[in-house]
Amino acid sequence: MSLLAGKTVMVSGVGAGLGRQVAAAVVREGGNAVLGARTGSALAEAAAGIDPEGARTAYRAADITDEGRCEALAALAPERFGGIDAVVHEAALDSHFGGPADADFAAWRAVLDVNLLGTPRMTRARPPALRAGGGGSVVFIGTQSAIAAPTEVRQAAYAASKEALTSAMYSLARELGPDRIRVNTVLPGWMWGPPVQAYVRFTARAEGVPEEVRARPAGRTALPDLATDGDAAEAAAFLASDRARAITGQSLLVNAGEVMR
């Protein structure tokens, strides 16, 4: 039996990278995927690529900083598929670079609003539907940089927001556990997908050594290569499924063994 047969999973932040891979994994594993992101045209493109016939996907533009649009997206799964069984939150703001010493705190505030407040804001609309189905799963997408700062780039605001979100996960797991709603986090490390590929291309143009640029983070892993965004998506699909029915309040590193704990 497929991992998510008959399940409906909402995925936020569906674009070209991990969010799309999560939605594709849901459909591949027999489930229905409800897609959310800010740009409707990107959602239409993703849904068509994942499910050309449109039988097992639905989408609605949503901004996780807008509570009304969060509520509208939450309503789509029951409207289209009769209920909801899991939510995977991939939507995030990760484009601000730098550390505390040279911080633009207005930019930090924007990162915190999306990552720390936006994900719980989106989550809050789901528990009634999850309870109606007898429970379910909420999966946050965090980052390895929340527990181990990378050497190549500085994203202190992003890392801080995601570590705070992991702390919120513990409270949510306790709060929602009596209703059989599980809350877990996937922590990807360097992940071979569109963002890292773009970083490698940019750095390689400057240095002229593309394979060496890719080899740097891969050289720190226990396994002989980088994890992919598909690997992180598979971990999220597992945590969304009933096979993880006794797992809650946990953080799962998907990083080819770069950081272990």
mmCIF file of C-alpha atoms in Angstrom:
data_model
loop_
_atom_site.group_PDB
_atom_site.id
_atom_site.type_symbol
_atom_site.label_atom_id
_atom_site.label_comp_id
_atom_site.label_asym_id
_atom_site.label_seq_id
_atom_site.Cartn_x
_atom_site.Cartn_y
_atom_site.Cartn_z
ATOM 1 C CA MET A 1 0.000 0.000 0.000
ATOM 2 C CA SER A 2 1.266 3.492 -0.808
ATOM 3 C CA LEU A 3 2.464 5.620 2.073
ATOM 4 C CA LEU A 4 -0.327 8.212 1.792
ATOM 5 C CA ALA A 5 -3.089 6.282 0.042
ATOM 6 C CA GLY A 6 -6.399 8.082 0.508
ATOM 7 C CA LYS A 7 -4.826 10.931 2.514
ATOM 8 C CA THR A 8 -5.111 14.632 1.786
ATOM 9 C CA VAL A 9 -2.024 16.715 2.537
ATOM 10 C CA MET A 10 -1.748 20.481 2.330
ATOM 11 C CA VAL A 11 1.655 21.846 1.322
ATOM 12 C CA SER A 12 2.549 25.520 1.723
ATOM 13 C CA GLY A 13 5.347 27.264 -0.146
ATOM 14 C CA VAL A 14 5.038 25.296 -3.386
ATOM 15 C CA GLY A 15 7.482 26.718 -5.894
ATOM 16 C CA ALA A 16 10.311 25.251 -7.937
ATOM 17 C CA GLY A 17 12.099 23.496 -5.077
ATOM 18 C CA LEU A 18 11.266 21.551 -1.930
ATOM 19 C CA GLY A 19 7.573 22.474 -1.710
ATOM 20 C CA ARG A 20 6.974 21.096 -5.186
ATOM 21 C CA GLN A 21 8.930 17.952 -4.338
ATOM 22 C CA VAL A 22 6.789 17.415 -1.234
ATOM 23 C CA ALA A 23 3.566 17.808 -3.233
ATOM 24 C CA ALA A 24 4.900 15.421 -5.886
ATOM 25 C CA ALA A 25 5.782 12.860 -3.195
ATOM 26 C CA VAL A 26 2.249 13.090 -1.780
ATOM 27 C CA VAL A 27 0.683 12.335 -5.164
ATOM 28 C CA ARG A 28 3.242 9.633 -5.944
ATOM 29 C CA GLU A 29 2.424 7.970 -2.620
ATOM 30 C CA GLY A 30 -1.299 7.840 -3.394
ATOM 31 C CA GLY A 31 -2.494 11.012 -1.674
ATOM 32 C CA ASN A 32 -4.221 14.229 -2.653
ATOM 33 C CA ALA A 33 -2.106 17.386 -2.514
ATOM 34 C CA VAL A 34 -3.503 20.838 -1.742
ATOM 35 C CA LEU A 35 -0.946 23.419 -2.833
ATOM 36 C CA GLY A 36 -0.461 26.918 -1.469
ATOM 37 C CA ALA A 37 1.937 29.746 -2.338
ATOM 38 C CA ARG A 38 1.777 33.466 -3.019
ATOM 39 C CA THR A 39 1.816 33.216 -6.821
ATOM 40 C CA GLY A 40 -1.157 31.603 -8.535
ATOM 41 C CA SER A 41 0.635 31.083 -11.860
ATOM 42 C CA ALA A 42 3.451 29.183 -10.152
ATOM 43 C CA LEU A 43 0.886 27.009 -8.384
ATOM 44 C CA ALA A 44 -0.884 26.248 -11.661
ATOM 45 C CA GLU A 45 2.400 25.251 -13.256
ATOM 46 C CA ALA A 46 3.387 23.044 -10.320
ATOM 47 C CA ALA A 47 -0.007 21.323 -10.162
ATOM 48 C CA ALA A 48 0.037 20.629 -13.912
ATOM 49 C CA GLY A 49 3.494 19.092 -13.670
ATOM 50 C CA ILE A 50 2.640 16.949 -10.660
ATOM 51 C CA ASP A 51 -0.874 15.874 -11.676
ATOM 52 C CA PRO A 52 -1.619 16.617 -15.359
ATOM 53 C CA GLU A 53 -5.218 15.382 -15.112
ATOM 54 C CA GLY A 54 -5.923 17.526 -12.052
ATOM 55 C CA ALA A 55 -7.737 14.760 -10.205
ATOM 56 C CA ARG A 56 -5.540 14.727 -7.109
ATOM 57 C CA THR A 57 -4.353 18.295 -6.734
ATOM 58 C CA ALA A 58 -5.978 21.591 -5.841
ATOM 59 C CA TYR A 59 -4.372 24.955 -5.252
ATOM 60 C CA ARG A 60 -5.118 28.420 -3.975
ATOM 61 C CA ALA A 61 -2.858 31.466 -3.707
ATOM 62 C CA ALA A 62 -2.084 32.268 -0.075
ATOM 63 C CA ASP A 63 0.317 34.442 1.859
ATOM 64 C CA ILE A 64 1.180 33.072 5.307
ATOM 65 C CA THR A 65 1.478 36.610 6.671
ATOM 66 C CA ASP A 66 -2.230 37.162 5.883
ATOM 67 C CA GLU A 67 -4.535 35.349 8.292
ATOM 68 C CA GLY A 68 -7.577 35.631 6.016
ATOM 69 C CA ARG A 69 -5.751 33.979 3.133
ATOM 70 C CA CYS A 70 -4.502 31.268 5.487
ATOM 71 C CA GLU A 71 -8.112 30.548 6.412
ATOM 72 C CA ALA A 72 -9.100 30.454 2.734
ATOM 73 C CA LEU A 73 -6.391 27.928 1.938
ATOM 74 C CA ALA A 74 -7.389 25.846 4.965
ATOM 75 C CA ALA A 75 -10.930 25.636 3.592
ATOM 76 C CA LEU A 76 -9.814 24.288 0.216
ATOM 77 C CA ALA A 77 -8.971 20.741 1.331
ATOM 78 C CA PRO A 78 -12.454 20.009 2.783
ATOM 79 C CA GLU A 79 -14.076 21.734 -0.200
ATOM 80 C CA ARG A 80 -12.238 19.647 -2.767
ATOM 81 C CA PHE A 81 -11.406 16.378 -1.015
ATOM 82 C CA GLY A 82 -13.725 16.234 1.993
ATOM 83 C CA GLY A 83 -11.135 16.679 4.713
ATOM 84 C CA ILE A 84 -7.464 16.975 5.547
ATOM 85 C CA ASP A 85 -5.017 14.537 7.113
ATOM 86 C CA ALA A 86 -1.702 16.378 7.204
ATOM 87 C CA VAL A 87 -0.019 19.725 6.618
ATOM 88 C CA VAL A 88 3.565 20.323 5.490
ATOM 89 C CA HIS A 89 4.786 23.896 5.964
ATOM 90 C CA GLU A 90 7.572 24.737 3.522
ATOM 91 C CA ALA A 91 6.789 28.428 2.981
ATOM 92 C CA ALA A 92 9.645 30.557 4.284
ATOM 93 C CA LEU A 93 11.685 33.695 3.731
ATOM 94 C CA ASP A 94 15.350 32.775 3.356
ATOM 95 C CA SER A 95 16.719 35.507 1.112
ATOM 96 C CA HIS A 96 18.204 37.767 3.811
ATOM 97 C CA PHE A 97 21.930 37.243 4.350
ATOM 98 C CA GLY A 98 24.262 38.461 7.072
ATOM 99 C CA GLY A 99 24.836 38.153 10.796
ATOM 100 C CA PRO A 100 23.931 40.120 13.926
ATOM 101 C CA ALA A 101 26.930 42.438 13.677
ATOM 102 C CA ASP A 102 25.752 43.992 10.414
ATOM 103 C CA ALA A 103 22.055 43.252 10.859
ATOM 104 C CA ASP A 104 19.252 45.124 9.194
ATOM 105 C CA PHE A 105 16.699 44.483 11.910
ATOM 106 C CA ALA A 106 13.791 45.557 9.723
ATOM 107 C CA ALA A 107 14.761 42.677 7.439
ATOM 108 C CA TRP A 108 15.074 40.377 10.461
ATOM 109 C CA ARG A 109 11.555 41.373 11.495
ATOM 110 C CA ALA A 110 10.248 40.406 8.050
ATOM 111 C CA VAL A 111 11.983 37.015 8.263
ATOM 112 C CA LEU A 112 10.528 36.395 11.718
ATOM 113 C CA ASP A 113 7.042 37.408 10.573
ATOM 114 C CA VAL A 114 7.097 34.855 7.766
ATOM 115 C CA ASN A 115 8.996 31.973 9.346
ATOM 116 C CA LEU A 116 8.247 32.164 13.059
ATOM 117 C CA LEU A 117 4.764 33.716 13.009
ATOM 118 C CA GLY A 118 3.563 32.679 9.555
ATOM 119 C CA THR A 119 3.856 28.945 10.096
ATOM 120 C CA PRO A 120 1.850 28.889 13.363
ATOM 121 C CA ARG A 121 -0.589 31.318 11.741
ATOM 122 C CA MET A 122 -1.111 28.831 8.918
ATOM 123 C CA THR A 123 -1.200 25.902 11.349
ATOM 124 C CA ARG A 124 -3.879 27.426 13.572
ATOM 125 C CA ALA A 125 -6.483 27.105 10.818
ATOM 126 C CA ARG A 126 -5.989 23.321 10.513
ATOM 127 C CA PRO A 127 -6.669 21.577 13.865
ATOM 128 C CA PRO A 128 -10.504 21.587 13.628
ATOM 129 C CA ALA A 129 -10.366 19.735 10.298
ATOM 130 C CA LEU A 130 -7.637 17.406 11.572
ATOM 131 C CA ARG A 131 -9.660 16.651 14.710
ATOM 132 C CA ALA A 132 -12.721 15.930 12.577
ATOM 133 C CA GLY A 133 -10.702 13.245 10.797
ATOM 134 C CA GLY A 134 -9.537 11.654 14.035
ATOM 135 C CA GLY A 135 -6.109 13.284 14.122
ATOM 136 C CA GLY A 136 -3.290 13.799 11.704
ATOM 137 C CA SER A 137 0.128 15.315 11.214
ATOM 138 C CA VAL A 138 1.758 18.727 10.989
ATOM 139 C CA VAL A 139 5.277 18.861 9.552
ATOM 140 C CA PHE A 140 7.463 21.958 9.739
ATOM 141 C CA ILE A 141 10.436 22.411 7.433
ATOM 142 C CA GLY A 142 13.322 23.802 9.457
ATOM 143 C CA THR A 143 17.016 24.008 8.670
ATOM 144 C CA GLN A 144 20.260 22.454 9.828
ATOM 145 C CA SER A 145 21.686 25.977 10.104
ATOM 146 C CA ALA A 146 19.496 26.486 13.178
ATOM 147 C CA ILE A 147 21.784 24.124 15.102
ATOM 148 C CA ALA A 148 25.070 24.460 13.179
ATOM 149 C CA ALA A 149 25.979 27.670 11.366
ATOM 150 C CA PRO A 150 27.249 27.038 7.832
ATOM 151 C CA THR A 151 30.660 28.342 6.832
ATOM 152 C CA GLU A 152 29.799 29.361 3.250
ATOM 153 C CA VAL A 153 26.884 31.707 3.898
ATOM 154 C CA ARG A 154 25.527 33.709 6.838
ATOM 155 C CA GLN A 155 21.780 33.572 7.356
ATOM 156 C CA ALA A 156 21.479 34.362 11.035
ATOM 157 C CA ALA A 157 17.913 35.703 10.833
ATOM 158 C CA TYR A 158 16.696 32.645 8.941
ATOM 159 C CA ALA A 159 18.476 30.258 11.307
ATOM 160 C CA ALA A 160 17.157 32.053 14.405
ATOM 161 C CA SER A 161 13.587 32.058 13.090
ATOM 162 C CA LYS A 162 13.700 28.349 12.318
ATOM 163 C CA GLU A 163 15.202 27.417 15.688
ATOM 164 C CA ALA A 164 12.447 29.427 17.386
ATOM 165 C CA LEU A 165 9.923 27.566 15.245
ATOM 166 C CA THR A 166 11.376 24.262 16.426
ATOM 167 C CA SER A 167 10.874 25.406 20.017
ATOM 168 C CA ALA A 168 7.263 26.259 19.181
ATOM 169 C CA MET A 169 6.914 22.759 17.743
ATOM 170 C CA TYR A 170 7.431 21.230 21.186
ATOM 171 C CA SER A 171 4.581 23.248 22.653
ATOM 172 C CA LEU A 172 2.294 22.490 19.725
ATOM 173 C CA ALA A 173 3.064 18.782 19.983
ATOM 174 C CA ARG A 174 1.950 18.841 23.634
ATOM 175 C CA GLU A 175 -1.071 21.023 22.935
ATOM 176 C CA LEU A 176 -2.378 19.038 19.966
ATOM 177 C CA GLY A 177 -1.292 15.568 21.094
ATOM 178 C CA PRO A 178 -4.504 14.755 23.009
ATOM 179 C CA ASP A 179 -6.357 15.112 19.689
ATOM 180 C CA ARG A 180 -3.902 12.685 18.043
ATOM 181 C CA ILE A 181 -2.340 15.474 15.999
ATOM 182 C CA ARG A 182 1.413 14.984 15.680
ATOM 183 C CA VAL A 183 3.873 17.855 15.104
ATOM 184 C CA ASN A 184 7.413 17.249 13.812
ATOM 185 C CA THR A 185 10.161 19.080 11.956
ATOM 186 C CA VAL A 186 12.410 18.113 9.047
ATOM 187 C CA LEU A 187 15.825 19.798 9.184
ATOM 188 C CA PRO A 188 17.496 19.775 5.766
ATOM 189 C CA GLY A 189 21.181 20.581 5.458
ATOM 190 C CA TRP A 190 22.858 21.518 2.199
ATOM 191 C CA MET A 191 20.263 20.182 -0.190
ATOM 192 C CA TRP A 192 20.856 19.736 -3.923
ATOM 193 C CA GLY A 193 17.923 21.577 -5.439
ATOM 194 C CA PRO A 194 17.243 24.968 -7.070
ATOM 195 C CA PRO A 195 18.593 27.268 -4.280
ATOM 196 C CA VAL A 196 21.877 25.378 -3.812
ATOM 197 C CA GLN A 197 22.250 24.872 -7.551
ATOM 198 C CA ALA A 198 21.894 28.636 -8.015
ATOM 199 C CA TYR A 199 24.514 29.234 -5.297
ATOM 200 C CA VAL A 200 26.931 26.827 -6.989
ATOM 201 C CA ARG A 201 26.407 28.482 -10.388
ATOM 202 C CA PHE A 202 26.931 31.969 -8.935
ATOM 203 C CA THR A 203 30.048 31.006 -6.970
ATOM 204 C CA ALA A 204 31.463 28.955 -9.831
ATOM 205 C CA ARG A 205 31.173 31.945 -12.185
ATOM 206 C CA ALA A 206 33.259 33.926 -9.722
ATOM 207 C CA GLU A 207 35.805 31.191 -9.083
ATOM 208 C CA GLY A 208 35.634 29.139 -12.293
ATOM 209 C CA VAL A 209 35.517 25.761 -10.512
ATOM 210 C CA PRO A 210 31.892 24.435 -10.392
ATOM 211 C CA GLU A 211 32.723 20.891 -9.264
ATOM 212 C CA GLU A 212 34.966 22.177 -6.494
ATOM 213 C CA VAL A 213 32.220 24.506 -5.246
ATOM 214 C CA ARG A 214 29.741 21.641 -5.042
ATOM 215 C CA ALA A 215 32.347 19.368 -3.447
ATOM 216 C CA ARG A 216 32.914 21.673 -0.476
ATOM 217 C CA PRO A 217 29.688 20.961 1.446
ATOM 218 C CA ALA A 218 29.561 17.385 0.101
ATOM 219 C CA GLY A 219 33.044 16.812 1.523
ATOM 220 C CA ARG A 220 31.715 17.338 5.058
ATOM 221 C CA THR A 221 29.069 14.616 4.860
ATOM 222 C CA ALA A 222 29.328 11.050 6.119
ATOM 223 C CA LEU A 223 27.697 9.836 2.912
ATOM 224 C CA PRO A 224 29.581 10.667 -0.309
ATOM 225 C CA ASP A 225 27.162 13.277 -1.687
ATOM 226 C CA LEU A 226 24.656 15.969 -0.786
ATOM 227 C CA ALA A 227 21.086 15.110 0.112
ATOM 228 C CA THR A 228 18.540 16.371 -2.431
ATOM 229 C CA ASP A 229 15.315 18.277 -1.984
ATOM 230 C CA GLY A 230 13.631 15.004 -2.980
ATOM 231 C CA ASP A 231 15.251 13.306 0.032
ATOM 232 C CA ALA A 232 13.839 15.960 2.371
ATOM 233 C CA ALA A 233 10.443 15.604 0.689
ATOM 234 C CA GLU A 234 10.438 11.849 1.301
ATOM 235 C CA ALA A 235 11.151 12.453 5.002
ATOM 236 C CA ALA A 236 8.260 14.924 5.188
ATOM 237 C CA ALA A 237 5.948 12.436 3.453
ATOM 238 C CA PHE A 238 6.904 9.757 5.981
ATOM 239 C CA LEU A 239 6.198 12.059 8.946
ATOM 240 C CA ALA A 240 2.857 12.978 7.377
ATOM 241 C CA SER A 241 1.878 9.320 7.103
ATOM 242 C CA ASP A 242 0.358 6.871 9.583
ATOM 243 C CA ARG A 243 3.661 4.988 9.652
ATOM 244 C CA ALA A 244 4.921 7.789 11.886
ATOM 245 C CA ARG A 245 1.871 7.507 14.178
ATOM 246 C CA ALA A 246 3.999 7.342 17.369
ATOM 247 C CA ILE A 247 6.407 10.132 16.406
ATOM 248 C CA THR A 248 5.751 13.670 17.649
ATOM 249 C CA GLY A 249 7.836 16.566 18.899
ATOM 250 C CA GLN A 250 10.882 15.382 16.972
ATOM 251 C CA SER A 251 13.384 16.977 14.583
ATOM 252 C CA LEU A 252 14.766 14.816 11.779
ATOM 253 C CA LEU A 253 18.029 15.896 10.126
ATOM 254 C CA VAL A 254 18.167 15.103 6.406
ATOM 255 C CA ASN A 255 21.747 16.037 5.574
ATOM 256 C CA ALA A 256 23.728 12.946 4.447
ATOM 257 C CA GLY A 257 25.365 12.939 7.874
ATOM 258 C CA GLU A 258 26.970 16.395 7.750
ATOM 259 C CA VAL A 259 25.805 17.146 11.306
ATOM 260 C CA MET A 260 24.880 14.323 13.669
ATOM 261 C CA ARG A 261 23.170 14.376 17.031
#
